[in-house]
Amino acid sequence: MKASKSGFDSRPAIKNLRFRITLLAPSMVAARPSEAADTLSTPLNYFLHSYGPAATPVMHLGWLMTALLSAITLIVILLLVIAIVRKRSSADSGMIGAESGGLKWVYIGTGISTFILAGLTVHFLTVLNAVAKPTETPVLTLTVTGYDWWWNIEYEHGDPAKRFVTANEIHIPVGRPVLLKLKSADVIHAFWVPVLAGKTQMIPGLVNQKWIQADVPGIYAGQCAQFCGAAHAHMNLEVIAESDRDFEKWQEAQRRTAFPVSEHNEHGYKLFMDRCGGCHAVRGTEAEGLHGPDLTHLNSRGRIAAGLLTNTPDHLMEWITRAQYFKPGARMPSIALSDSEASALASYLSTLD
Amino acid sequence: MAAIDATRHRIDPPLERIPEVGRIPAGSPIEARLEKIWETAPGWRGWLSTVDHKTIGVRYLVTAFLFLVIGGIEALFLRIQLAGPDMAFLTPEQYNQLFTMHGVTMIFLYALPVLSGFSNYLWPLLLGSRDMAFPRLNALSYWIFLFAGLFMYISFPLGQAPNAGWFNYVPFSGPVYNTGPNIDVFALGMVLLGISTTVGSVNFVVTLFRMRAPGMTINRVPILVWGTLTASVANLFAIPAVSLAFFLLWLDRQIGAHFFDVANNGQPLLWQHLFWIFGHPWVYVVVLPAMGIVSDALPTFCRRPLVGYTAVALATMATMLLGFGVWVHHMFATGLPTVALSIFGAASMVISIPSAVAVFAWIATIWLGKPVFKTPFLFFAGFVALFIIGGMSGVMTAAVPLDWQLNETYFIVAHLHYVLLGINVFPVVGAIYYWFPKFTGRMMSEKLGKWSFWTMFIGFNAGFFPMHIAGLLGMPRRIYTYPSRMGWDEVNLITTVGSFIFAVGVLIFLVNVVLSLKRGTRAGANPWDAPTLEWAVSSPPPAYNFATIPTIASRHPLWEGRIEGEKEHTRTRLEEGYLLMRGRETLGTSPIDAKPVVILKMPEDSYTPFLVGLFVSLLFVGLLLHSWTFTALMAALSCAALSVWMWPRRNLGQRTARHDPASARRGGKGP
């Protein structure tokens, strides 16, 4: 079944690095064992799982509509089947049934349908109203910008010194509404973390707003939901909901600039400035590139390459040297490095905590 | 049987020449004369020049089915790639081109053309006419459709097929992010196809209003005609939006216009509005005629007329009108204001009501009838079941907040395949089984027919129902691969297996067609004992359709006198009618009550539709290749061919004086 030598073969490499289970952090597995067991196998399943007030009413709406409409479907199909198989009196074969009659079916059927549809309409409008805006003022505003094929995330703050930028991983305080401003840097993407909220397109030239709130600490998987080109399938993100204290700690860490260069990784630093700094930024250094993800605290992230690989030193080097193999068409080139260059670069990157 | 009083039908302005009324006995020399007047020249000349609606209809059907098979093979490739996690059967770029071309092919090159095929073939026969209103326009419409299809497909072997999805959102399809010729092929192909659909639609609208047999008042036309009429009217309003959108995109790409370019105050959202103002009505364009097929053909097998004719006809029109008001339901996730979303969401719910009318009318027709379980009936009954499922999942997508989750997942893929395959392909295949004897004079095999139905029905549900589940499990559309552990492995494997079973069903059907062409048992004029007018003529019909134009007095002329409780009968006159044979002539009637108004002089066969189609298509090739001299040359040739086409011809003029006694003498034997 797995076949074809031709073309992009991501299988063997990615297979080894298989996706880490993304929905809930290990700590949460202990806290909520039964739910975790379900969700682990389907991290984007929004039909059976929701963890925030922007998603839960919608999930219940989905249940209601599915149950109601399935029941109606079964009843109507049952009517159809009975209509087909029911016994008829053997009639004169030459005669044709009367044209009149049967309108009662149309009146009753359409009447009931209209009644149900009207009820559903009122209900979904109520749900729409409930999830359109958070009940309290959001505590945090983030600007999420979609790029081919990764996410840039800016944490706003009244004090410019406290703003910072990160990529592909959104941290939020648990139990609090967070406002997202959604933008695109190139083509149309869509922000979708199904168990927290429905999707919203990110359209160039527009700033769309949405809000999310996670009621339970954990790691929530998200994925770009608008076809955006070759690596559309590999444009994932994670939302990490944590306690206020952990979140503050994380923010403080993110606000710091990168560690200063020490003697033993100076070679790797120079290499980074030469080869990577044009596209990537590391705060506190000369690297100020804006074409790729901000790498200031790269090692604090769970995954690299917009969710494609777990963030281990090996994967990182593999990604750097074979980016086009993993994500053909991405702006990140595959960078040829000699062994000594690779180890120097790896040594420098390991300081980006 | 009383003779028809020709003058009784006179209205203002009166016919310039009152045609003789009479009978033409079967096998009389007059039939041979009519055949000579209407027949197409043999060989390649006739092949290129024919304007016969039956030939054009069959061409549409055959071409559309070829595209269906091609689009189906593309789908199978996609399904192999998605059969399991982390497959490497296709590259992302190949996958993107394949899913784009699959969508483009099925929507534009199969679903509408196949229905045009039925309508082209059947309309004049259903309406009691000898041809469509504009036979040459009809031929042009086919040629341009064919060339547009070839135009889009030539890109494939060159590896430059459209790759931005059939919806083709900017800026991904714009000049910055899509530098190859892929999207130009799509843009130009769509404008070209728009010409074909527009001229075809004009033809249907005028045909309905002017070409019906006397007495076929507006409340007696078959539902299929209502379906194609509303679809054609919708086309005339919807096609300009999409043609404009693609033309603007082409300008953006070729001459640096900035309609969709944000850097220069362009607006990508404009594309979505233009596209869906077209795209949503289009959904109904490709299902309403198919629903009409069922409304007309199902009663034949139920041995009773359709329940609620008027309700179904009105529902057809209501669906189309509402269809124009709900384009935003493809755009719920674009960040529009909540108020707008509420209005469009509610409107999207309302559109289910006319569908409910149709569904209950069909079920009542089966319930109150005495069904005959022939293959077409199975397809139509299967269609009703699929329609119900597809309709219900559609209701779910109308609920705005739920759609924020469902949209762009496999739930939508499931929904749209239930709607398009269920509401288009099942009726179409059933209709081929139903009208095959009319097209070819032979019956299709019932045994293979039942095999094909059950294989298709089971394969379809096995393939597409699990997609609902995949969607609820969060699987996005248009991803070329997915990792394991997302919980999508099993559903995708089942879907792939189902899709192959479905393909086997289609294959059995095609084998049945090919075998039955040669070996099918001979069909008489009316093998199903059907009520509508096309079954009044021989199978296949003569070139002139009706020797005399019939006079219609009910919705089911061939069942008159046999319907329980119907007292008046034998009002429709099929053998006796106007004798029109001074060249290609048919009768023009008034729009609503179908009173004879004019004798229409129909054009002879002509190469000009083929030539205009060819030159216009080559003009688009010139645009694609940026060869401006070639483009200008083709524009000049198109104009030249059009001039020849339009050149006034004396023999088409109505130059006969009123009450011309000479014509009455030549016109044949009176009663």
JSON list of N, CA, C and O in Angstrom, two decimals, chain B residues 172-198:
[
{"chain": "B", "resi": 172, "resn": "PHE", "atom": "N", "xyz": [-3.47, 33.42, -3.25]},
{"chain": "B", "resi": 172, "resn": "PHE", "atom": "CA", "xyz": [-2.69, 32.22, -3.59]},
{"chain": "B", "resi": 172, "resn": "PHE", "atom": "C", "xyz": [-2.68, 31.99, -5.10]},
{"chain": "B", "resi": 172, "resn": "PHE", "atom": "O", "xyz": [-1.70, 31.51, -5.66]},
{"chain": "B", "resi": 173, "resn": "SER", "atom": "N", "xyz": [-3.79, 32.33, -5.77]},
{"chain": "B", "resi": 173, "resn": "SER", "atom": "CA", "xyz": [-3.84, 32.14, -7.22]},
{"chain": "B", "resi": 173, "resn": "SER", "atom": "C", "xyz": [-3.34, 33.38, -7.97]},
{"chain": "B", "resi": 173, "resn": "SER", "atom": "O", "xyz": [-3.38, 33.41, -9.19]},
{"chain": "B", "resi": 174, "resn": "GLY", "atom": "N", "xyz": [-2.88, 34.37, -7.23]},
{"chain": "B", "resi": 174, "resn": "GLY", "atom": "CA", "xyz": [-2.44, 35.61, -7.86]},
{"chain": "B", "resi": 174, "resn": "GLY", "atom": "C", "xyz": [-1.03, 35.53, -8.41]},
{"chain": "B", "resi": 174, "resn": "GLY", "atom": "O", "xyz": [-0.38, 34.49, -8.32]},
{"chain": "B", "resi": 175, "resn": "PRO", "atom": "N", "xyz": [-0.56, 36.62, -9.00]},
{"chain": "B", "resi": 175, "resn": "PRO", "atom": "CA", "xyz": [0.72, 36.60, -9.69]},
{"chain": "B", "resi": 175, "resn": "PRO", "atom": "C", "xyz": [1.91, 36.36, -8.77]},
{"chain": "B", "resi": 175, "resn": "PRO", "atom": "O", "xyz": [2.94, 35.86, -9.21]},
{"chain": "B", "resi": 176, "resn": "VAL", "atom": "N", "xyz": [1.79, 36.70, -7.48]},
{"chain": "B", "resi": 176, "resn": "VAL", "atom": "CA", "xyz": [2.96, 36.61, -6.60]},
{"chain": "B", "resi": 176, "resn": "VAL", "atom": "C", "xyz": [3.21, 35.16, -6.17]},
{"chain": "B", "resi": 176, "resn": "VAL", "atom": "O", "xyz": [4.34, 34.69, -6.15]},
{"chain": "B", "resi": 177, "resn": "TYR", "atom": "N", "xyz": [2.13, 34.47, -5.81]},
{"chain": "B", "resi": 177, "resn": "TYR", "atom": "CA", "xyz": [2.31, 33.14, -5.21]},
{"chain": "B", "resi": 177, "resn": "TYR", "atom": "C", "xyz": [2.09, 32.01, -6.20]},
{"chain": "B", "resi": 177, "resn": "TYR", "atom": "O", "xyz": [2.21, 30.85, -5.84]},
{"chain": "B", "resi": 178, "resn": "ASN", "atom": "N", "xyz": [1.70, 32.34, -7.41]},
{"chain": "B", "resi": 178, "resn": "ASN", "atom": "CA", "xyz": [1.47, 31.30, -8.40]},
{"chain": "B", "resi": 178, "resn": "ASN", "atom": "C", "xyz": [2.01, 31.79, -9.73]},
{"chain": "B", "resi": 178, "resn": "ASN", "atom": "O", "xyz": [1.28, 32.35, -10.54]},
{"chain": "B", "resi": 179, "resn": "THR", "atom": "N", "xyz": [3.29, 31.58, -9.92]},
{"chain": "B", "resi": 179, "resn": "THR", "atom": "CA", "xyz": [3.95, 32.23, -11.04]},
{"chain": "B", "resi": 179, "resn": "THR", "atom": "C", "xyz": [3.82, 31.47, -12.35]},
{"chain": "B", "resi": 179, "resn": "THR", "atom": "O", "xyz": [4.00, 32.05, -13.41]},
{"chain": "B", "resi": 180, "resn": "GLY", "atom": "N", "xyz": [3.55, 30.20, -12.29]},
{"chain": "B", "resi": 180, "resn": "GLY", "atom": "CA", "xyz": [3.46, 29.42, -13.53]},
{"chain": "B", "resi": 180, "resn": "GLY", "atom": "C", "xyz": [2.20, 29.77, -14.30]},
{"chain": "B", "resi": 180, "resn": "GLY", "atom": "O", "xyz": [1.40, 30.60, -13.87]},
{"chain": "B", "resi": 181, "resn": "PRO", "atom": "N", "xyz": [2.01, 29.12, -15.46]},
{"chain": "B", "resi": 181, "resn": "PRO", "atom": "CA", "xyz": [0.81, 29.38, -16.25]},
{"chain": "B", "resi": 181, "resn": "PRO", "atom": "C", "xyz": [-0.43, 28.65, -15.72]},
{"chain": "B", "resi": 181, "resn": "PRO", "atom": "O", "xyz": [-1.51, 28.80, -16.29]},
{"chain": "B", "resi": 182, "resn": "ASN", "atom": "N", "xyz": [-0.28, 27.87, -14.63]},
{"chain": "B", "resi": 182, "resn": "ASN", "atom": "CA", "xyz": [-1.37, 27.03, -14.14]},
{"chain": "B", "resi": 182, "resn": "ASN", "atom": "C", "xyz": [-2.68, 27.77, -14.02]},
{"chain": "B", "resi": 182, "resn": "ASN", "atom": "O", "xyz": [-3.72, 27.33, -14.50]},
{"chain": "B", "resi": 183, "resn": "ILE", "atom": "N", "xyz": [-2.62, 28.92, -13.34]},
{"chain": "B", "resi": 183, "resn": "ILE", "atom": "CA", "xyz": [-3.87, 29.63, -13.04]},
{"chain": "B", "resi": 183, "resn": "ILE", "atom": "C", "xyz": [-4.39, 30.36, -14.27]},
{"chain": "B", "resi": 183, "resn": "ILE", "atom": "O", "xyz": [-5.59, 30.53, -14.43]},
{"chain": "B", "resi": 184, "resn": "ASP", "atom": "N", "xyz": [-3.48, 30.77, -15.16]},
{"chain": "B", "resi": 184, "resn": "ASP", "atom": "CA", "xyz": [-3.95, 31.40, -16.40]},
{"chain": "B", "resi": 184, "resn": "ASP", "atom": "C", "xyz": [-4.79, 30.43, -17.19]},
{"chain": "B", "resi": 184, "resn": "ASP", "atom": "O", "xyz": [-5.79, 30.80, -17.80]},
{"chain": "B", "resi": 185, "resn": "VAL", "atom": "N", "xyz": [-4.37, 29.17, -17.19]},
{"chain": "B", "resi": 185, "resn": "VAL", "atom": "CA", "xyz": [-5.14, 28.14, -17.88]},
{"chain": "B", "resi": 185, "resn": "VAL", "atom": "C", "xyz": [-6.55, 28.09, -17.32]},
{"chain": "B", "resi": 185, "resn": "VAL", "atom": "O", "xyz": [-7.54, 28.07, -18.06]},
{"chain": "B", "resi": 186, "resn": "PHE", "atom": "N", "xyz": [-6.63, 28.10, -16.01]},
{"chain": "B", "resi": 186, "resn": "PHE", "atom": "CA", "xyz": [-7.94, 28.01, -15.35]},
{"chain": "B", "resi": 186, "resn": "PHE", "atom": "C", "xyz": [-8.76, 29.27, -15.64]},
{"chain": "B", "resi": 186, "resn": "PHE", "atom": "O", "xyz": [-9.94, 29.20, -16.03]},
{"chain": "B", "resi": 187, "resn": "ALA", "atom": "N", "xyz": [-8.12, 30.44, -15.48]},
{"chain": "B", "resi": 187, "resn": "ALA", "atom": "CA", "xyz": [-8.85, 31.71, -15.66]},
{"chain": "B", "resi": 187, "resn": "ALA", "atom": "C", "xyz": [-9.40, 31.81, -17.08]},
{"chain": "B", "resi": 187, "resn": "ALA", "atom": "O", "xyz": [-10.59, 32.08, -17.28]},
{"chain": "B", "resi": 188, "resn": "LEU", "atom": "N", "xyz": [-8.55, 31.58, -18.07]},
{"chain": "B", "resi": 188, "resn": "LEU", "atom": "CA", "xyz": [-8.99, 31.70, -19.45]},
{"chain": "B", "resi": 188, "resn": "LEU", "atom": "C", "xyz": [-10.00, 30.60, -19.78]},
{"chain": "B", "resi": 188, "resn": "LEU", "atom": "O", "xyz": [-11.00, 30.84, -20.47]},
{"chain": "B", "resi": 189, "resn": "GLY", "atom": "N", "xyz": [-9.72, 29.41, -19.29]},
{"chain": "B", "resi": 189, "resn": "GLY", "atom": "CA", "xyz": [-10.65, 28.30, -19.54]},
{"chain": "B", "resi": 189, "resn": "GLY", "atom": "C", "xyz": [-12.03, 28.60, -18.99]},
{"chain": "B", "resi": 189, "resn": "GLY", "atom": "O", "xyz": [-13.05, 28.29, -19.62]},
{"chain": "B", "resi": 190, "resn": "MET", "atom": "N", "xyz": [-12.09, 29.23, -17.82]},
{"chain": "B", "resi": 190, "resn": "MET", "atom": "CA", "xyz": [-13.37, 29.53, -17.21]},
{"chain": "B", "resi": 190, "resn": "MET", "atom": "C", "xyz": [-14.13, 30.61, -17.98]},
{"chain": "B", "resi": 190, "resn": "MET", "atom": "O", "xyz": [-15.35, 30.55, -18.12]},
{"chain": "B", "resi": 191, "resn": "VAL", "atom": "N", "xyz": [-13.40, 31.60, -18.49]},
{"chain": "B", "resi": 191, "resn": "VAL", "atom": "CA", "xyz": [-14.07, 32.64, -19.27]},
{"chain": "B", "resi": 191, "resn": "VAL", "atom": "C", "xyz": [-14.63, 32.02, -20.54]},
{"chain": "B", "resi": 191, "resn": "VAL", "atom": "O", "xyz": [-15.77, 32.28, -20.95]},
{"chain": "B", "resi": 192, "resn": "LEU", "atom": "N", "xyz": [-13.83, 31.14, -21.14]},
{"chain": "B", "resi": 192, "resn": "LEU", "atom": "CA", "xyz": [-14.26, 30.44, -22.36]},
{"chain": "B", "resi": 192, "resn": "LEU", "atom": "C", "xyz": [-15.50, 29.60, -22.08]},
{"chain": "B", "resi": 192, "resn": "LEU", "atom": "O", "xyz": [-16.50, 29.65, -22.80]},
{"chain": "B", "resi": 193, "resn": "LEU", "atom": "N", "xyz": [-15.44, 28.85, -21.00]},
{"chain": "B", "resi": 193, "resn": "LEU", "atom": "CA", "xyz": [-16.56, 28.00, -20.63]},
{"chain": "B", "resi": 193, "resn": "LEU", "atom": "C", "xyz": [-17.80, 28.84, -20.33]},
{"chain": "B", "resi": 193, "resn": "LEU", "atom": "O", "xyz": [-18.93, 28.44, -20.60]},
{"chain": "B", "resi": 194, "resn": "GLY", "atom": "N", "xyz": [-17.56, 30.03, -19.77]},
{"chain": "B", "resi": 194, "resn": "GLY", "atom": "CA", "xyz": [-18.67, 30.94, -19.48]},
{"chain": "B", "resi": 194, "resn": "GLY", "atom": "C", "xyz": [-19.42, 31.32, -20.76]},
{"chain": "B", "resi": 194, "resn": "GLY", "atom": "O", "xyz": [-20.65, 31.44, -20.74]},
{"chain": "B", "resi": 195, "resn": "ILE", "atom": "N", "xyz": [-18.69, 31.48, -21.85]},
{"chain": "B", "resi": 195, "resn": "ILE", "atom": "CA", "xyz": [-19.34, 31.81, -23.13]},
{"chain": "B", "resi": 195, "resn": "ILE", "atom": "C", "xyz": [-20.26, 30.65, -23.52]},
{"chain": "B", "resi": 195, "resn": "ILE", "atom": "O", "xyz": [-21.43, 30.84, -23.88]},
{"chain": "B", "resi": 196, "resn": "SER", "atom": "N", "xyz": [-19.72, 29.44, -23.41]},
{"chain": "B", "resi": 196, "resn": "SER", "atom": "CA", "xyz": [-20.50, 28.26, -23.78]},
{"chain": "B", "resi": 196, "resn": "SER", "atom": "C", "xyz": [-21.78, 28.17, -22.95]},
{"chain": "B", "resi": 196, "resn": "SER", "atom": "O", "xyz": [-22.88, 27.98, -23.48]},
{"chain": "B", "resi": 197, "resn": "THR", "atom": "N", "xyz": [-21.63, 28.33, -21.63]},
{"chain": "B", "resi": 197, "resn": "THR", "atom": "CA", "xyz": [-22.79, 28.18, -20.75]},
{"chain": "B", "resi": 197, "resn": "THR", "atom": "C", "xyz": [-23.80, 29.29, -21.00]},
{"chain": "B", "resi": 197, "resn": "THR", "atom": "O", "xyz": [-25.01, 29.06, -20.99]},
{"chain": "B", "resi": 198, "resn": "THR", "atom": "N", "xyz": [-23.31, 30.50, -21.26]},
{"chain": "B", "resi": 198, "resn": "THR", "atom": "CA", "xyz": [-24.23, 31.62, -21.47]},
{"chain": "B", "resi": 198, "resn": "THR", "atom": "C", "xyz": [-25.06, 31.42, -22.73]},
{"chain": "B", "resi": 198, "resn": "THR", "atom": "O", "xyz": [-26.28, 31.55, -22.69]}
]
